[in-house]
Short mmCIF file of C-alpha atoms in Angstrom, two decimals:
data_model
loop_
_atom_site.label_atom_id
_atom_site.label_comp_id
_atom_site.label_asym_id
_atom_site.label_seq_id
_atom_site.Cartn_x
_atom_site.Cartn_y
_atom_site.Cartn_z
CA UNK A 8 106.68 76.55 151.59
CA UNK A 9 105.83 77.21 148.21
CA UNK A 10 108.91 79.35 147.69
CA UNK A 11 111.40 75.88 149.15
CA UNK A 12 109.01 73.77 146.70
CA UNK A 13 110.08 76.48 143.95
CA UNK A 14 113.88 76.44 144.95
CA UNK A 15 114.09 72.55 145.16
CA UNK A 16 112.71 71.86 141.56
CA UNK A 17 115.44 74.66 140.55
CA UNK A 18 117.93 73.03 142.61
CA UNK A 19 116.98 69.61 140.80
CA UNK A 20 116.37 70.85 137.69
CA UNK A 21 119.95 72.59 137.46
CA UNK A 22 121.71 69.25 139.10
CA UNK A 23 119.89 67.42 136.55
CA UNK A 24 121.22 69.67 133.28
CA UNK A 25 125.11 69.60 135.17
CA UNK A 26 125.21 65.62 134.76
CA UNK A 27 123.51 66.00 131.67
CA UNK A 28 126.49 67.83 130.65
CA UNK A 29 129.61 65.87 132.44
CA UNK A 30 127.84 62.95 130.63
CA UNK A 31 128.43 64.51 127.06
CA UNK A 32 132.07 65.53 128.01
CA UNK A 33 134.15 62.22 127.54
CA UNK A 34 136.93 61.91 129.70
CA UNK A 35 135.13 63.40 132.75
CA UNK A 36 132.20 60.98 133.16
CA UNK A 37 132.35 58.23 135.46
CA UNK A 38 129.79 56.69 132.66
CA UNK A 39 132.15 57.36 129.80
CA UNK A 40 135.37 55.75 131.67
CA UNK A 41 133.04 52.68 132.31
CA UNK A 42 131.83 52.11 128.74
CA UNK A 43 135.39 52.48 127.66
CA UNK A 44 136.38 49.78 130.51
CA UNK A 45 134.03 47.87 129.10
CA UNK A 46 135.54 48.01 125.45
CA UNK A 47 138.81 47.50 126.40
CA UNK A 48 137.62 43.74 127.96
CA UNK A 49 136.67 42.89 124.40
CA UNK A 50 139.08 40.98 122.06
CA UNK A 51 136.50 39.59 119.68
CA UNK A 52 132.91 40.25 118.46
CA UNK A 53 131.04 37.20 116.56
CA UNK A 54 127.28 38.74 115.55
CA UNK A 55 124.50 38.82 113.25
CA UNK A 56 123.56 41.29 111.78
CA UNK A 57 119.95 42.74 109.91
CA UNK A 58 120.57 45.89 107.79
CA UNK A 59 117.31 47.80 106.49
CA UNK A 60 118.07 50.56 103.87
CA UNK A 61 116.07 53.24 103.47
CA UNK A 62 116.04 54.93 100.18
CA UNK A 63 113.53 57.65 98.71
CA UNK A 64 113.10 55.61 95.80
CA UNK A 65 111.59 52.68 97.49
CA UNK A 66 108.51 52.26 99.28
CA UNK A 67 109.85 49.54 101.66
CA UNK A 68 113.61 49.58 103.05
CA UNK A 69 116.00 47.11 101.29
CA UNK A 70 116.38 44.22 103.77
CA UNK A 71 119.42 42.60 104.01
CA UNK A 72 121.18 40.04 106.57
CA UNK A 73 124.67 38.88 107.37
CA UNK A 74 127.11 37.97 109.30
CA UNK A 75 129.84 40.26 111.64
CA UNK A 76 133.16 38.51 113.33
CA UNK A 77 136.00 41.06 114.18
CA UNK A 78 139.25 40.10 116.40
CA UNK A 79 140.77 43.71 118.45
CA UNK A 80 143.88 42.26 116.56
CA UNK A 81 142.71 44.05 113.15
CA UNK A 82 140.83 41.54 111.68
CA UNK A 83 137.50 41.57 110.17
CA UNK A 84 134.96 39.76 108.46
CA UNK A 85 131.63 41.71 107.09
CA UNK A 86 129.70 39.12 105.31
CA UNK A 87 126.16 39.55 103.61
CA UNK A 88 124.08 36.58 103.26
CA UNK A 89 121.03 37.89 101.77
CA UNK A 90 120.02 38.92 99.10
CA UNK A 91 122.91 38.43 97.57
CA UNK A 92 125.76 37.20 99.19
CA UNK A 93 129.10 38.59 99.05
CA UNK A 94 132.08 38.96 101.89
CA UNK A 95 134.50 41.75 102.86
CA UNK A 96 137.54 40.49 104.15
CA UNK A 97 139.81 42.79 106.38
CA UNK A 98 143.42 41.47 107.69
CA UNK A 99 145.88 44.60 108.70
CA UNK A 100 145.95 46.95 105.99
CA UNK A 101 144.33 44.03 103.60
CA UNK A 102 140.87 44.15 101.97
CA UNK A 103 139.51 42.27 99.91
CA UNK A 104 135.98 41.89 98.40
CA UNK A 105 134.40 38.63 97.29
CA UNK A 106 130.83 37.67 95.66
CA UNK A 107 129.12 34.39 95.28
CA UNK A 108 128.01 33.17 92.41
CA UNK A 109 127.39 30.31 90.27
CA UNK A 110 128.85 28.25 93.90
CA UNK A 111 131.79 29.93 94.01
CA UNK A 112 133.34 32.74 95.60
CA UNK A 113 134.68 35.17 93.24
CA UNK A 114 136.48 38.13 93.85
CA UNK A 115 134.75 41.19 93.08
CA UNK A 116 136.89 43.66 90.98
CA UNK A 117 134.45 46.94 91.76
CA UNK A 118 136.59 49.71 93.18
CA UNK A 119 136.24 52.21 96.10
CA UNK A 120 138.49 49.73 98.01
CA UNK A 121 139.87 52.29 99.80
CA UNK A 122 135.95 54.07 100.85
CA UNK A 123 135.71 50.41 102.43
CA UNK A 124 138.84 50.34 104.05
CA UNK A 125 137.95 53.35 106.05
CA UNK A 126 134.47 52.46 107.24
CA UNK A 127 136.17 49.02 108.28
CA UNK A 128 138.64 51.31 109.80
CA UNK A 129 135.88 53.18 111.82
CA UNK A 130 133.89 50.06 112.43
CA UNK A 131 137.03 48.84 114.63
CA UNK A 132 137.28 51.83 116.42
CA UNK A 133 133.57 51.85 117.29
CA UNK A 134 134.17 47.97 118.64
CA UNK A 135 137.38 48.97 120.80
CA UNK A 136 135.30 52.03 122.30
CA UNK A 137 138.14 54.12 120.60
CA UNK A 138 135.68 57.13 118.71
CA UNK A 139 138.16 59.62 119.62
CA UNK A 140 140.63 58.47 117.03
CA UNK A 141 138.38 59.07 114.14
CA UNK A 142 139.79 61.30 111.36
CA UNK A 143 136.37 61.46 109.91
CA UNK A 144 133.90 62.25 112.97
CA UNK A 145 133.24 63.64 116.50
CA UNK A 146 131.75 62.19 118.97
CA UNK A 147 129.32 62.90 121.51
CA UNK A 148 128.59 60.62 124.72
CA UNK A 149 124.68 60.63 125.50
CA UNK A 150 124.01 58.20 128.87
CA UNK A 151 120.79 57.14 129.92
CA UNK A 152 119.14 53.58 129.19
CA UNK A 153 120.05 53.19 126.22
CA UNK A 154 123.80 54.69 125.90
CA UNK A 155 123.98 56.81 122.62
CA UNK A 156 127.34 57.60 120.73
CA UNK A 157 126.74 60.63 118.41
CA UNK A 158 129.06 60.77 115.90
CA UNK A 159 128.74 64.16 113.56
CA UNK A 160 131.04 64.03 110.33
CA UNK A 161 134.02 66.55 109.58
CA UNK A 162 134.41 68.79 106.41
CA UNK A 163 134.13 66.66 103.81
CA UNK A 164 132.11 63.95 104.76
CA UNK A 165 129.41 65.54 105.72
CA UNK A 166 128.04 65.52 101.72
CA UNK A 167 127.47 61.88 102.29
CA UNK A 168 126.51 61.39 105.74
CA UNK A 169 124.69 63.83 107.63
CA UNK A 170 125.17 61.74 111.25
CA UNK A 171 125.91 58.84 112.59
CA UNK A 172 123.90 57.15 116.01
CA UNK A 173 125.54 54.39 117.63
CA UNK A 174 122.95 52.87 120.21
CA UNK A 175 124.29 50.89 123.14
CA UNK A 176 123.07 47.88 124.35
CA UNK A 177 122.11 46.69 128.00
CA UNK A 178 125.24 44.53 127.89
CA UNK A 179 128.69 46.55 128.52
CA UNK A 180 130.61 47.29 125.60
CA UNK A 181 128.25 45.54 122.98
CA UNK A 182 126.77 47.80 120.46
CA UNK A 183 122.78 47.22 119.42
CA UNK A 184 122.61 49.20 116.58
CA UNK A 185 124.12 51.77 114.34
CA UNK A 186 121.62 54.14 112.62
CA UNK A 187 123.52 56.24 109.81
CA UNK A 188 121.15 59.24 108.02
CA UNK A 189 122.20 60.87 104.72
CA UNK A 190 121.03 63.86 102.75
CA UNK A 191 118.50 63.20 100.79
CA UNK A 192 116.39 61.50 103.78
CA UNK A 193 117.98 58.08 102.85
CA UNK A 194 119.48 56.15 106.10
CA UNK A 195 120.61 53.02 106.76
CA UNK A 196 119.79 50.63 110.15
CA UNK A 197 122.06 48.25 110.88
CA UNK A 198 120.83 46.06 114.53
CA UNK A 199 123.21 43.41 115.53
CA UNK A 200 121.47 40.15 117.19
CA UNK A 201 123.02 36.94 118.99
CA UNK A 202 125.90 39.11 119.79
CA UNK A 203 129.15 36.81 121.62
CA UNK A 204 132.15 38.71 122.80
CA UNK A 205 135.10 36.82 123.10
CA UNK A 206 134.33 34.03 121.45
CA UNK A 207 137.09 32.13 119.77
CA UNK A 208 137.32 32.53 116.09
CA UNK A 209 139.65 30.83 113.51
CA UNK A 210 142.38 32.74 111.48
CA UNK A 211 141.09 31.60 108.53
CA UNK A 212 137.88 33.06 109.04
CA UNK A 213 139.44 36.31 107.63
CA UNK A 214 141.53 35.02 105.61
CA UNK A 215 138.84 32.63 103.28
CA UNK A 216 135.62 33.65 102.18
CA UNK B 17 156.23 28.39 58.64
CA UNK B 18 157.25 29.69 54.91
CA UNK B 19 156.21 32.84 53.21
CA UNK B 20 153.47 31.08 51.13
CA UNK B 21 151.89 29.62 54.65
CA UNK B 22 152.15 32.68 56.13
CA UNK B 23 150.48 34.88 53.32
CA UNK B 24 148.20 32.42 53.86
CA UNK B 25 147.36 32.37 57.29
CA UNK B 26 147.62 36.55 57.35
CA UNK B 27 145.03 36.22 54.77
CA UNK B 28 142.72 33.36 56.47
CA UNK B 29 143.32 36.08 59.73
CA UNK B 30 142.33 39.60 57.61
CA UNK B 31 138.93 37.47 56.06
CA UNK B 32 137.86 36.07 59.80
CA UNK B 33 138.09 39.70 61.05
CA UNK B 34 136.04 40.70 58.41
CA UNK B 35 133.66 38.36 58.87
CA UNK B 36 133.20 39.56 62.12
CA UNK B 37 132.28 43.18 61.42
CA UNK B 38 130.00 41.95 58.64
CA UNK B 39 126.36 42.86 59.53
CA UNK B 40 123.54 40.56 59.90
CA UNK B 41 121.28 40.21 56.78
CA UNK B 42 117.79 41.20 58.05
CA UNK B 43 115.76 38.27 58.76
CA UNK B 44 112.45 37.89 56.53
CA UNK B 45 109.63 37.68 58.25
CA UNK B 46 106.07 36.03 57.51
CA UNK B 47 103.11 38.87 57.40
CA UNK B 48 101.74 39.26 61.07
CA UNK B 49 98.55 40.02 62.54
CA UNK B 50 97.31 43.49 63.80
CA UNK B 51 97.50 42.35 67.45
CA UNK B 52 101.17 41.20 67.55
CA UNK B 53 102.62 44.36 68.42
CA UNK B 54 100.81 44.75 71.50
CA UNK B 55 102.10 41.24 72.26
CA UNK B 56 105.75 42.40 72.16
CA UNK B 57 104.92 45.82 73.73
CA UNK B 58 103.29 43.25 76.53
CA UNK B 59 106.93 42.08 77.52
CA UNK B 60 107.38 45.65 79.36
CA UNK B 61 105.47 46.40 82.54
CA UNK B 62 102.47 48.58 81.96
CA UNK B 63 101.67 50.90 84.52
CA UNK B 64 104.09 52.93 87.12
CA UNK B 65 106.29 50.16 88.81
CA UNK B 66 109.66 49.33 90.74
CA UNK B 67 111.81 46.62 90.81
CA UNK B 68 115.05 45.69 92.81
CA UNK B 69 117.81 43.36 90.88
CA UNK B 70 120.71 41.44 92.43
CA UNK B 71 123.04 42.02 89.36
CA UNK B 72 126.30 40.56 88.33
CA UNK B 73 128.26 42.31 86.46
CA UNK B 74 130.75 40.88 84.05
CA UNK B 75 133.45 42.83 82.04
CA UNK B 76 135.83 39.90 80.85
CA UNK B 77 135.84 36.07 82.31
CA UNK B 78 137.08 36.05 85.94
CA UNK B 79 136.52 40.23 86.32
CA UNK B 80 133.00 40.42 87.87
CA UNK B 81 131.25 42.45 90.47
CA UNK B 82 127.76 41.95 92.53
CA UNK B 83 125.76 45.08 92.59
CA UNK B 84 122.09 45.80 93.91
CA UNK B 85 119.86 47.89 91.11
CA UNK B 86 117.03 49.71 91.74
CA UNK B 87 114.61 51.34 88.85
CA UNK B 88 110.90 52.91 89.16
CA UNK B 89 108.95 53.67 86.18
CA UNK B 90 106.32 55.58 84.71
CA UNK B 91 105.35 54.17 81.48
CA UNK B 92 102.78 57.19 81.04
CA UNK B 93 104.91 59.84 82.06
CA UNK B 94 107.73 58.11 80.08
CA UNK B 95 110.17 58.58 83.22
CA UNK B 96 112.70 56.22 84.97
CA UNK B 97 114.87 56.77 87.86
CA UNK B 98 117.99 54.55 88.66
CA UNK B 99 120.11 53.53 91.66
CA UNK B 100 123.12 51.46 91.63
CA UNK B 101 123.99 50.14 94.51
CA UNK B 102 127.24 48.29 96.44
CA UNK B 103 125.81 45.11 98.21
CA UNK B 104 126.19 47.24 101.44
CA UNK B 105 123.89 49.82 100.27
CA UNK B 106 126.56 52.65 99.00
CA UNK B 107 124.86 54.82 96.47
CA UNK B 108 127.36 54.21 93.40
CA UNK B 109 125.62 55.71 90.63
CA UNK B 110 121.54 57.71 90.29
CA UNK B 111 120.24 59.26 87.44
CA UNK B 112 116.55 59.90 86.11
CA UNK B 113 115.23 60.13 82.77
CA UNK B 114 112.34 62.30 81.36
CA UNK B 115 111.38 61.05 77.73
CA UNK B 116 115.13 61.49 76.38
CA UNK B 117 116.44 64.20 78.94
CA UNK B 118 118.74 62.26 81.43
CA UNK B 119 119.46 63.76 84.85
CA UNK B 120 122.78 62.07 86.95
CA UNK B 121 122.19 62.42 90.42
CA UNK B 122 125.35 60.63 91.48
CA UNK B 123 127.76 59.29 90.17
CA UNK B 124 131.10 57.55 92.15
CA UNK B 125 134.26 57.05 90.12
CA UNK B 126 134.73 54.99 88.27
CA UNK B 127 130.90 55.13 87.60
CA UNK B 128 131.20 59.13 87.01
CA UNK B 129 131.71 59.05 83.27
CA UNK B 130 128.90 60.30 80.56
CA UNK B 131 129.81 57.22 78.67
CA UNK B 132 128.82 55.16 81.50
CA UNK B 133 125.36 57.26 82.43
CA UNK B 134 124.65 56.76 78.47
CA UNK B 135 125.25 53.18 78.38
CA UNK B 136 123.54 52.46 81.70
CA UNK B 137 120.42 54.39 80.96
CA UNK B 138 120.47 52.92 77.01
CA UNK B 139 120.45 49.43 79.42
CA UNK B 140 117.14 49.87 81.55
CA UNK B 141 115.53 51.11 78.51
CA UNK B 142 115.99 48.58 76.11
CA UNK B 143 115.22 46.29 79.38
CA UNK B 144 112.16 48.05 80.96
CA UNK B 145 110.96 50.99 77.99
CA UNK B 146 109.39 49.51 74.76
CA UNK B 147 111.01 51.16 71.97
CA UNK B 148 108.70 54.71 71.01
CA UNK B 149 106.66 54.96 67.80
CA UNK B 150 105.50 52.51 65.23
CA UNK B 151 106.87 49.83 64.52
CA UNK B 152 108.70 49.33 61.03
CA UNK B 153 108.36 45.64 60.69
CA UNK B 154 105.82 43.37 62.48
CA UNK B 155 105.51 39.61 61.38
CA UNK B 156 106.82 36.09 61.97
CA UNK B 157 110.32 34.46 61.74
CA UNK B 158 110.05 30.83 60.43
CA UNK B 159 110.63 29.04 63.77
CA UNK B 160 107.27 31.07 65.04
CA UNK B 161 109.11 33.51 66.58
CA UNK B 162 107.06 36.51 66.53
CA UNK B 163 109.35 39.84 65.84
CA UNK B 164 108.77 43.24 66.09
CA UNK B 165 110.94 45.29 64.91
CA UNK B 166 111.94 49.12 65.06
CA UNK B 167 114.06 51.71 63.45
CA UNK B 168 115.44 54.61 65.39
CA UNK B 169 116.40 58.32 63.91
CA UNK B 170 120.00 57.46 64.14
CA UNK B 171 119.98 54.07 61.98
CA UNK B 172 119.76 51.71 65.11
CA UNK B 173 116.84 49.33 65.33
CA UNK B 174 115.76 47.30 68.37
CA UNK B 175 114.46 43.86 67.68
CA UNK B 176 111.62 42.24 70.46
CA UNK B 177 111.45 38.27 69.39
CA UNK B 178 108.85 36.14 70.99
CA UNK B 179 110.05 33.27 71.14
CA UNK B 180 110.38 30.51 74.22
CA UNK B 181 112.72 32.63 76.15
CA UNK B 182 111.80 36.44 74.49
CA UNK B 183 114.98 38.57 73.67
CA UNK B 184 115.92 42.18 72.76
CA UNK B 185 118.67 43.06 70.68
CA UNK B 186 119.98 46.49 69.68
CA UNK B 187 121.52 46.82 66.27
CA UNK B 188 124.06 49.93 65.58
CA UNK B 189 123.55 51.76 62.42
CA UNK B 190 125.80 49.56 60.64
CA UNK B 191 123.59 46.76 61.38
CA UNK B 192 125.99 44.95 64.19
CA UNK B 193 124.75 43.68 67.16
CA UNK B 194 125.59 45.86 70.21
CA UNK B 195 123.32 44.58 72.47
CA UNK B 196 121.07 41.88 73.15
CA UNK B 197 118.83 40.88 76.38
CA UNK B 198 117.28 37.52 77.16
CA UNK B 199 114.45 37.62 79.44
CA UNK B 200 113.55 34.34 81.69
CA UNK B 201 110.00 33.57 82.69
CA UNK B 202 108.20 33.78 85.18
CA UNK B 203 107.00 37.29 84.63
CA UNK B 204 105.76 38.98 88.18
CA UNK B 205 104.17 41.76 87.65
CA UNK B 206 105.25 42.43 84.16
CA UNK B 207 108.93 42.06 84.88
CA UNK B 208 111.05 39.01 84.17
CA UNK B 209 112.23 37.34 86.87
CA UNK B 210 115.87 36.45 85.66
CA UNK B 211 117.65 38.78 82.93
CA UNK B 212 120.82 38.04 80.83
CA UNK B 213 122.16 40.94 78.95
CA UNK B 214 125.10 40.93 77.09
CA UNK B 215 126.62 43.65 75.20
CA UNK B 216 129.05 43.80 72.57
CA UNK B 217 129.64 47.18 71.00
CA UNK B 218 131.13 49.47 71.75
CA UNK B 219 132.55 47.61 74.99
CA UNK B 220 131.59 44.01 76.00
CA UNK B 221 130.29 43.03 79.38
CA UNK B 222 127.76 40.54 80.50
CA UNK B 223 125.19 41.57 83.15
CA UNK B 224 123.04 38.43 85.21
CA UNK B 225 120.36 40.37 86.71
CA UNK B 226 117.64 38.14 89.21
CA UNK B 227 114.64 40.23 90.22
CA UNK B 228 114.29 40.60 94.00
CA UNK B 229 111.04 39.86 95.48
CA UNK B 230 108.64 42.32 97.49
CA UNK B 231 109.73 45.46 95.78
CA UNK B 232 107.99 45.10 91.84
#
């Protein structure tokens, strides 16, 4: 008896660590092929968004909030509200970078137009499902309640971002939060709230700050 | 426009460019009292502190940027440590200083120059550090203003007038202004809650800096 007990916790045990594995291997999961069914059903994302930044230097995390719209068309609107408020405007292969001040939008003139361009570029990929096409990371699938994406940077990248944990919410295809951790134990938290898929947004949402 | 005219105007020209790099004749000031130089040194915080800025940045009219800035002090230990940051949190630009010995922690182009490190660090000190040593003039100006006054090993002096909104300027050896800093009331915690610098020499930008609150 005790011997069957034995065998059946093995038996369990082992059955257990196989899905555990399928799960992690994209492309053979039942889960995985779901989640990207999911992703595929979305053409637009309208959220909010609360960002905490954690840096070494500061006792508390740097709060900021904002603003998230994105169309599966390529376009994409990143907009901070607080503290200070400033909008990043994505249209095709067009970015642009504006900041608020004295009322009026102005466009900012700081570079590194082309870092942003490629974390807008991942950003769309997370919100079609599509981490597989990344240049920059690789992905592992972790199921379970709640779905994780892993993402671990290439050669390269990996002096400014140690990892990247995309945390899936109850709802299919909506993401809850992104947790990215750098070296030097700094990390950033970004949890999206009052999240509506498919909601219809305006052109000129991306195209006007 | 004949010759005579434009002699004339060359000349008017030549004697306004002049005028421009003429340096300011020291102001005189009216004998002070022993306690006024604790008054300026009392527009810098006191103890260790930290501070978060939203900060506009302004290199000509119409070319600005909105960065985050983030500086920690230790008056005692004479140290500061600076972060520049994009308004989504990218590290642009860290350094640290120890007395005069500046570290760069990280520095993105086109924030990776040791021009730029120099000028940013010569920045939060004239904002944050009073200026070391005694100072070589102490007294008032004849609006009230009280000044105290500095001069550095390398023929700069730095300039702290009291007056109704108190300013810092920096002075190169020739006696221009490079620099100068106006700090808006109300003071939390030592640290002025709006800051307008605006420099001049050797390149010009303007820099609107509004203290955050929760982080001083």
């Amino acid at each position: 008896m005790k011997k069957w007990a034995w065998n059946k916790i093995l038996y369990l045990c082992s059955a257990v660590t196989v899905a555990g594995l399928v799960s992690v291997m994209p492309g053979y999961s039942q889960d995985w092929a779901s989640l990207k069914e999911s992703f595929r059903n979305i053409q637009s994302v309208k959220a909010e968004f609360l960002q905490e930044r954690h840096l070494q230097i500061l006792k508390d995390p740097l709060i900021s909030e904002g603003r998230f719209l994105y169309l599966v068309s390529g376009s994409l609107r990143w907009e901070y509200l607080s503290p200070l408020r400033s909008v990043m405007l994505q249209k095709g292969d067009s970015v642009r970078l504006y900041h608020f001040s004295e009322g009026a939008w102005k466009q900012d003139m700081t570079q590194a137009v082309e870092a942003r361009r490629m974390v807008l570029a991942e950003m769309s990929q997370w919100f079609q499902g599509r981490f597989e096409e990344s240049k920059i990371f690789s992905h592992v699938y972790s199921s379970g309640s709640p779905g994780r994406i892993l993402l671990a940077p290439k050669e390269g990248i990996n002096r400014f971002i140690l990892g990247i944990e995309i945390v899936l919410s109850d709802r299919p295809g909506v993401i809850d939060r992104v947790e990215i951790t750098e070296p030097g134990g700094s990390a950033t938290r970004i949890a999206f709230r009052n999240v509506e898929i498919n909601a219809s947004l305006p052109s000129k949402l991306f195209d006007e700050p | 426009m004949n010759f005579r005219e434009k002699l004339k105007t060359g000349l008017f020209t030549v004697l306004m460019l002049c005028a421009g790099c003429l340096s300011m004749p020291e102001t005189a000031l009216l004998p002070g009292a022993p306690e006024d130089l604790e008054n300026c040194v009392a527009l810098f915080p006191s103890g260790p502190w930290e501070c978060v800025h939203k900060i506009e940045a302004v290199i000509q009219e119409g070319m600005s940027s909105s960065l985050l800035g983030i500086t920690k002090g230790d008056p005692a230990g004479r140290k500061l440590h600076t972060l520049l940051l994009t308004p989504e949190g990218f590290i642009l630009f860290e350094a640290e200083q120890h007395e005069d010995a500046i570290s760069v922690l990280k520095a993105m182009a086109p924030f990776d120059s040791p021009a730029f490190a120099r000028g940013l660090m010569e920045d939060v000190n004239l904002l944050f550090s009073p200026p070391q040593g005694r100072p070589s003039k102490l007294g008032k100006r004849a609006d009230g203003a009280l000044v105290c006054r500095w001069e550095r090993p390398d023929g700069s002096r730095i300039e702290i007038a009291l007056s109704t909104v108190p300013k810092i300027s920096l002075r190169d050896r020739h006696g221009d202004l490079a620099k100068e800093a106006l700090l808006m009331a109300p003071f939390v915690k030592g640290l002025a809650s709006q800051m307008e610098l605006r420099a001049y020499k050797p390149a010009p930008y303007r820099l609107m800096m509004t203290l955050l609150p929760g982080a001083s």
